[in-house]
Short mmCIF file of C-alpha atoms in Angstrom, two decimals:
data_model
loop_
_atom_site.label_atom_id
_atom_site.label_comp_id
_atom_site.label_asym_id
_atom_site.label_seq_id
_atom_site.Cartn_x
_atom_site.Cartn_y
_atom_site.Cartn_z
CA MET A 25 12.16 -35.83 77.83
CA THR A 26 10.60 -33.78 75.01
CA ALA A 27 6.89 -34.29 74.26
CA LEU A 28 5.95 -34.36 70.58
CA THR A 29 2.47 -34.38 69.03
CA ILE A 30 1.67 -35.90 65.64
CA THR A 31 -1.58 -34.47 64.26
CA HIS A 32 -3.55 -35.24 61.15
CA THR A 33 -6.48 -33.36 59.62
CA HIS A 34 -7.66 -33.17 56.02
CA PRO A 35 -7.04 -29.39 55.69
CA GLU A 36 -3.52 -29.48 57.18
CA GLY A 37 -2.32 -33.01 56.46
CA THR A 38 0.03 -34.82 58.85
CA LEU A 39 2.29 -32.57 60.96
CA ILE A 40 4.41 -32.95 64.08
CA ASP A 41 4.65 -30.29 66.78
CA GLY A 42 7.33 -29.84 69.42
CA THR A 43 10.52 -30.62 67.51
CA ALA A 44 13.55 -28.35 67.63
CA ARG A 45 16.79 -28.11 65.67
CA GLY A 46 19.36 -30.54 67.02
CA ASP A 47 17.00 -32.34 69.38
CA GLY A 48 17.63 -35.73 67.72
CA SER A 49 14.20 -36.12 66.12
CA ALA A 50 15.32 -35.52 62.53
CA PRO A 51 16.86 -38.98 61.86
CA ALA A 52 13.65 -40.78 62.87
CA LEU A 53 11.51 -38.40 60.81
CA LYS A 54 13.70 -38.61 57.71
CA ALA A 55 13.79 -42.41 57.96
CA ASN A 56 9.98 -42.43 57.88
CA ARG A 57 9.77 -40.08 54.85
CA TRP A 58 8.88 -36.82 56.58
CA ARG A 59 10.08 -33.51 55.15
CA TRP A 60 10.84 -30.14 56.68
CA SER A 61 8.81 -27.14 55.49
CA ARG A 62 10.25 -23.68 55.97
CA ASN A 63 6.84 -22.17 55.20
CA LEU A 64 5.12 -24.23 57.89
CA GLY A 65 8.06 -24.23 60.27
CA ALA A 66 7.39 -27.92 60.91
CA TRP A 67 7.95 -31.45 59.66
CA TYR A 68 5.16 -32.93 57.50
CA ILE A 69 4.27 -36.03 55.50
CA PRO A 70 4.20 -35.10 51.78
CA GLY A 71 0.88 -35.67 50.02
CA SER A 72 -1.08 -36.13 53.24
CA ARG A 73 -3.38 -33.11 52.87
CA ASP A 74 -7.00 -34.05 52.06
CA HIS A 75 -6.33 -37.76 52.47
CA HIS A 76 -6.99 -40.14 55.34
CA ALA A 77 -4.08 -40.54 57.73
CA ARG A 78 -1.45 -43.10 56.76
CA ASP A 79 -1.70 -45.04 60.02
CA TRP A 80 1.24 -47.32 59.22
CA GLN A 81 3.56 -44.36 58.63
CA ILE A 82 2.38 -42.52 61.72
CA ARG A 83 2.78 -45.64 63.91
CA ALA A 84 6.27 -46.31 62.56
CA THR A 85 7.27 -42.69 63.19
CA ALA A 86 5.89 -42.68 66.73
CA GLU A 87 7.72 -45.92 67.57
CA ALA A 88 11.03 -44.60 66.17
CA LEU A 89 10.70 -41.36 68.13
CA ARG A 90 9.85 -43.19 71.38
CA GLU A 91 12.91 -45.38 70.89
CA ALA A 92 14.93 -42.15 70.55
CA GLY A 93 13.62 -41.03 73.96
CA PHE A 94 10.66 -38.81 73.05
CA GLU A 95 7.15 -38.86 74.41
CA VAL A 96 4.77 -38.96 71.46
CA GLU A 97 1.04 -38.29 71.28
CA VAL A 98 -1.03 -38.94 68.15
CA GLU A 99 -4.20 -37.03 67.26
CA VAL A 100 -6.00 -38.07 64.06
CA ASP A 101 -9.13 -36.51 62.56
CA ASN A 102 -10.10 -38.11 59.25
CA THR A 103 -13.14 -35.89 58.62
CA PRO A 104 -12.94 -34.95 54.92
CA ARG A 105 -13.67 -31.52 53.51
CA ALA A 106 -16.25 -30.88 50.82
CA THR A 107 -14.74 -31.34 47.36
CA ALA A 108 -15.64 -27.79 46.35
CA GLU A 109 -13.66 -26.47 49.33
CA VAL A 110 -10.71 -28.72 48.50
CA GLN A 111 -10.61 -27.53 44.90
CA ALA A 112 -10.92 -23.86 45.88
CA ASP A 113 -8.04 -24.29 48.33
CA LYS A 114 -5.88 -25.98 45.69
CA VAL A 115 -6.49 -23.14 43.24
CA ALA A 116 -5.68 -20.52 45.89
CA ARG A 117 -2.46 -22.28 46.91
CA ALA A 118 -1.41 -22.73 43.27
CA ALA A 119 -2.03 -19.02 42.59
CA ALA A 120 -0.01 -18.02 45.66
CA ARG A 121 2.82 -20.35 44.63
CA ALA A 122 2.84 -18.98 41.07
CA GLU A 123 2.96 -15.40 42.39
CA ALA A 124 5.84 -16.22 44.75
CA LEU A 125 7.79 -17.98 42.00
CA ASP A 126 7.22 -15.06 39.61
CA ALA A 127 8.69 -12.71 42.21
CA LYS A 128 11.66 -15.03 42.75
CA SER A 129 12.26 -15.27 39.00
CA GLU A 130 12.32 -11.48 38.74
CA ARG A 131 14.84 -11.25 41.59
CA LEU A 132 17.07 -13.80 39.89
CA GLU A 133 16.88 -11.93 36.59
CA THR A 134 17.87 -8.72 38.38
CA THR A 135 20.79 -10.54 40.00
CA SER A 136 21.88 -11.94 36.64
CA GLU A 137 21.80 -8.50 35.03
CA ALA A 138 23.70 -6.94 37.94
CA ARG A 139 26.46 -9.56 37.89
CA HIS A 140 26.78 -9.29 34.11
CA ALA A 141 27.03 -5.51 34.39
CA ALA A 142 29.72 -5.86 37.07
CA ALA A 143 31.75 -8.13 34.80
CA ARG A 144 31.38 -5.70 31.89
CA GLN A 145 32.44 -2.76 34.04
CA ILE A 146 35.69 -4.51 34.99
CA ALA A 147 36.31 -5.65 31.42
CA ASP A 148 35.72 -2.14 30.05
CA GLY A 149 38.62 -0.89 32.16
CA ILE A 150 41.03 -3.23 30.43
CA PRO A 151 42.40 -2.28 27.00
CA PHE A 152 41.01 -4.57 24.30
CA GLY A 153 43.28 -7.57 23.75
CA GLN A 154 45.58 -6.62 26.63
CA PRO A 155 47.26 -9.81 27.90
CA ILE A 156 48.42 -10.38 31.45
CA LEU A 157 51.98 -9.11 31.62
CA VAL A 158 53.87 -11.76 33.57
CA GLY A 159 56.44 -10.19 35.90
CA HIS A 160 55.01 -6.70 35.43
CA HIS A 161 53.77 -4.76 38.47
CA SER A 162 50.24 -4.96 36.96
CA GLU A 163 50.19 -8.77 36.90
CA ARG A 164 48.59 -9.24 40.32
CA ARG A 165 45.81 -6.75 39.59
CA ALA A 166 45.22 -8.18 36.09
CA ARG A 167 44.82 -11.70 37.48
CA ARG A 168 42.49 -10.44 40.18
CA ASP A 169 40.37 -8.61 37.57
CA ALA A 170 40.23 -11.72 35.38
CA GLU A 171 39.06 -13.79 38.33
CA ARG A 172 36.40 -11.22 39.22
CA ILE A 173 35.16 -11.15 35.63
CA HIS A 174 34.94 -14.95 35.58
CA THR A 175 33.16 -15.07 38.95
CA ASN A 176 30.59 -12.45 37.94
CA MET A 177 29.92 -14.02 34.54
CA ARG A 178 29.52 -17.46 36.12
CA ALA A 179 27.10 -16.01 38.67
CA ALA A 180 25.18 -14.20 35.92
CA VAL A 181 24.80 -17.41 33.90
CA ASP A 182 23.73 -19.41 36.97
CA ALA A 183 21.20 -16.76 38.04
CA ASP A 184 19.77 -16.60 34.53
CA ALA A 185 19.37 -20.40 34.41
CA ALA A 186 17.73 -20.36 37.85
CA ALA A 187 15.38 -17.58 36.72
CA ARG A 188 14.30 -19.61 33.69
CA GLU A 189 13.69 -22.72 35.79
CA THR A 190 11.76 -20.72 38.38
CA SER A 191 9.65 -19.16 35.63
CA ARG A 192 8.89 -22.66 34.30
CA ARG A 193 7.78 -23.77 37.77
CA ALA A 194 5.58 -20.67 38.07
CA ALA A 195 3.90 -21.53 34.76
CA ALA A 196 3.30 -25.09 35.98
CA ALA A 197 1.75 -23.78 39.20
CA ARG A 198 -0.40 -21.31 37.26
CA ALA A 199 -1.70 -24.15 35.08
CA ASN A 200 -3.32 -25.59 38.21
CA THR A 201 -5.45 -22.46 38.57
CA ARG A 202 -7.14 -22.97 35.21
CA PRO A 203 -10.36 -24.97 34.74
CA GLU A 204 -9.78 -28.70 34.41
CA SER A 205 -9.94 -30.19 30.92
CA PRO A 206 -13.01 -32.29 30.03
CA ALA A 207 -10.82 -35.34 29.38
CA THR A 208 -9.25 -35.07 32.83
CA THR A 209 -12.66 -34.70 34.44
CA ALA A 210 -13.99 -37.75 32.58
CA ASN A 211 -10.97 -39.84 33.58
CA ARG A 212 -11.32 -38.67 37.18
CA LEU A 213 -14.98 -39.70 37.24
CA ASP A 214 -14.14 -43.13 35.83
CA LYS A 215 -11.58 -43.69 38.58
CA LEU A 216 -13.85 -42.43 41.36
CA ARG A 217 -16.71 -44.66 40.22
CA ALA A 218 -14.39 -47.66 40.04
CA ASP A 219 -13.08 -46.89 43.55
CA LEU A 220 -16.66 -46.64 44.82
CA ARG A 221 -17.67 -49.98 43.30
CA ARG A 222 -14.62 -51.66 44.83
CA LEU A 223 -15.33 -50.16 48.24
CA GLN A 224 -18.99 -51.15 48.13
CA ARG A 225 -17.99 -54.74 47.41
CA ARG A 226 -15.75 -54.77 50.47
CA ARG A 227 -18.47 -53.19 52.58
CA ASP A 228 -21.44 -55.29 51.42
CA GLY A 229 -19.80 -58.52 50.30
CA TYR A 230 -19.93 -60.12 46.86
CA THR A 231 -20.31 -63.38 44.98
CA VAL A 232 -17.52 -65.01 42.99
CA VAL A 233 -18.89 -66.63 39.83
CA GLN A 234 -17.11 -68.76 37.24
CA GLY A 235 -19.26 -69.19 34.18
CA ARG A 236 -22.69 -69.79 35.67
CA THR A 237 -21.40 -71.42 38.83
CA VAL A 238 -21.12 -69.64 42.16
CA VAL A 239 -17.77 -70.65 43.62
CA ALA A 240 -17.61 -68.39 46.69
CA GLU A 241 -19.61 -65.99 48.80
CA VAL A 242 -17.51 -63.21 50.33
CA THR A 243 -19.22 -61.68 53.34
CA GLY A 244 -19.32 -57.95 53.91
CA ALA A 245 -17.51 -56.02 56.59
CA THR A 246 -18.91 -55.67 60.10
CA GLY A 247 -18.48 -53.36 63.07
CA ASP A 248 -15.86 -50.64 62.86
CA GLN A 249 -14.62 -51.87 59.49
CA HIS A 250 -18.14 -51.56 58.03
CA ASP A 251 -18.45 -48.04 59.45
CA HIS A 252 -15.06 -47.12 57.95
CA TYR A 253 -16.06 -48.37 54.50
CA ALA A 254 -19.43 -46.61 54.76
CA ALA A 255 -17.73 -43.29 55.55
CA GLU A 256 -15.28 -43.77 52.68
CA ALA A 257 -18.12 -44.57 50.30
CA ALA A 258 -20.04 -41.45 51.36
CA HIS A 259 -16.96 -39.33 50.69
CA LEU A 260 -16.51 -40.88 47.23
CA GLU A 261 -20.18 -40.29 46.43
CA GLU A 262 -19.78 -36.61 47.40
CA GLN A 263 -16.73 -36.29 45.13
CA ILE A 264 -18.54 -37.98 42.23
CA ALA A 265 -21.51 -35.63 42.62
CA TYR A 266 -19.19 -32.61 42.54
CA TRP A 267 -17.30 -33.71 39.42
CA GLU A 268 -20.53 -34.69 37.66
CA GLN A 269 -21.66 -31.09 38.14
CA VAL A 270 -18.33 -29.89 36.73
CA ARG A 271 -18.80 -32.10 33.66
CA GLU A 272 -22.37 -30.90 33.17
CA GLN A 273 -21.08 -27.33 33.21
CA GLN A 274 -18.36 -28.22 30.70
CA ILE A 275 -21.07 -29.59 28.38
CA ALA A 276 -23.22 -26.49 28.92
CA ASP A 277 -20.23 -24.26 28.09
CA GLY A 278 -19.55 -26.17 24.88
CA ARG A 279 -16.17 -27.46 26.06
CA THR A 280 -17.19 -31.07 25.51
CA VAL A 281 -20.04 -33.14 24.08
CA ASP A 282 -22.73 -35.13 25.86
CA THR A 283 -22.41 -38.59 24.30
CA SER A 284 -24.83 -40.39 26.63
CA ALA A 285 -27.49 -40.62 23.89
CA ALA A 286 -25.11 -41.73 21.10
CA ARG A 287 -26.16 -44.85 19.24
CA ALA A 288 -24.72 -47.14 16.56
CA GLY A 289 -24.94 -45.39 13.20
CA ASP A 290 -24.41 -41.89 14.63
CA LEU A 291 -21.48 -39.78 13.45
CA VAL A 292 -18.73 -38.43 15.69
CA GLN A 293 -15.73 -36.18 15.36
CA VAL A 294 -12.64 -36.93 17.44
CA HIS A 295 -10.41 -33.99 18.36
CA GLY A 296 -11.55 -32.04 15.32
CA SER A 297 -10.80 -34.81 12.81
CA GLY A 298 -13.16 -35.90 10.05
CA TRP A 299 -16.43 -37.71 10.74
CA TRP A 300 -16.48 -41.34 11.87
CA ARG A 301 -19.55 -43.58 12.06
CA ILE A 302 -20.24 -45.39 15.32
CA LYS A 303 -20.26 -49.15 14.78
CA ARG A 304 -20.66 -50.14 18.41
CA VAL A 305 -21.25 -48.32 21.71
CA ASN A 306 -19.11 -49.75 24.50
CA PRO A 307 -19.28 -48.76 28.21
CA LYS A 308 -16.32 -46.35 27.95
CA THR A 309 -15.47 -46.22 24.25
CA PHE A 310 -17.01 -46.10 20.79
CA THR A 311 -15.95 -48.45 18.02
CA VAL A 312 -15.95 -46.17 14.99
CA THR A 313 -15.31 -46.69 11.30
CA SER A 314 -14.32 -44.58 8.33
CA GLY A 315 -13.75 -46.28 5.01
CA HIS A 316 -11.74 -49.40 5.79
CA SER A 317 -10.47 -48.04 9.12
CA GLU A 318 -11.89 -49.13 12.46
CA VAL A 319 -10.70 -47.79 15.82
CA ARG A 320 -11.92 -47.42 19.40
CA VAL A 321 -12.04 -43.98 20.98
CA PRO A 322 -12.96 -42.94 24.54
CA HIS A 323 -16.32 -41.19 24.89
CA HIS A 324 -14.65 -38.04 26.26
CA ASN A 325 -12.45 -37.67 23.16
CA VAL A 326 -15.51 -36.98 21.00
CA THR A 327 -15.73 -33.29 20.10
CA ALA A 328 -18.86 -33.36 17.91
CA LEU A 329 -21.84 -35.68 17.46
CA ARG A 330 -24.45 -36.06 14.71
CA THR A 331 -27.40 -38.42 14.62
CA ALA A 332 -27.61 -41.24 12.08
CA ASP A 333 -30.18 -39.40 9.94
CA SER A 334 -27.94 -36.31 9.67
CA PRO A 335 -27.16 -35.22 6.08
CA GLN A 336 -23.45 -35.16 7.01
CA THR A 337 -21.64 -38.10 5.34
CA ASP A 338 -18.61 -40.11 6.38
CA ARG A 339 -15.28 -38.53 5.53
#
């Protein structure tokens, strides 16, 4: 009976060790949404790196493998990495992927050119406009040449299409090595803060109020569940602190505007448009007006800010 080990860590994600081709483990793994990685030489759960273990998926996989006759051990370490380390690793992996895809695209382009040249070489040996002479001693060779031309041209077209697609994937990977946009950072911070508030409510308990009447008191978590929520909250706080530093640097570099001091009456520009006057400051948006127009825009879409006493006028 083969012994398998399912492991989970934040740097590596969820992997399984001990499988072999044809040992009967693949059906159980595929049924539980595992994938095979040629680079890792192992099965893995997609999207599991730098996340807590998906206990339900791991349990279901272990049960399916035990039913198939395997001994299965599970080792889980949910200790998160620092956000700065996670981001540096993502950039490094994206750069390596882009480099590998660039090399693959070049190989495919070379293949396309070679197959096209092979087709041209055969075609150049045939007199222009020469048809296949049915019944002639040259018929067999002519048909063979025509088939070779078709095969090479088809391969050239396919290789060229694959090269273009691979180049597109390389560009997408390379995009992940560039600094994050201010809008993305702002949206990320909004989500992380919302996640933290939700987690804190589960950890500490909360009061349900309708109007001015308290209708329920939800108690906080205790024991292991409280410790789990506390650890999750600490990790979210670390991520928020990291991305707040990123946003501060974006403001310092002039990539975005600090709108924390904006007040009603101030003037803002949105994505380089004309000037709009702030009518109302909302938690995440500004209500702005220009002439008879009134719209709401997210704080992070503001690209310039002027105080109310600025000489700049509405557009």
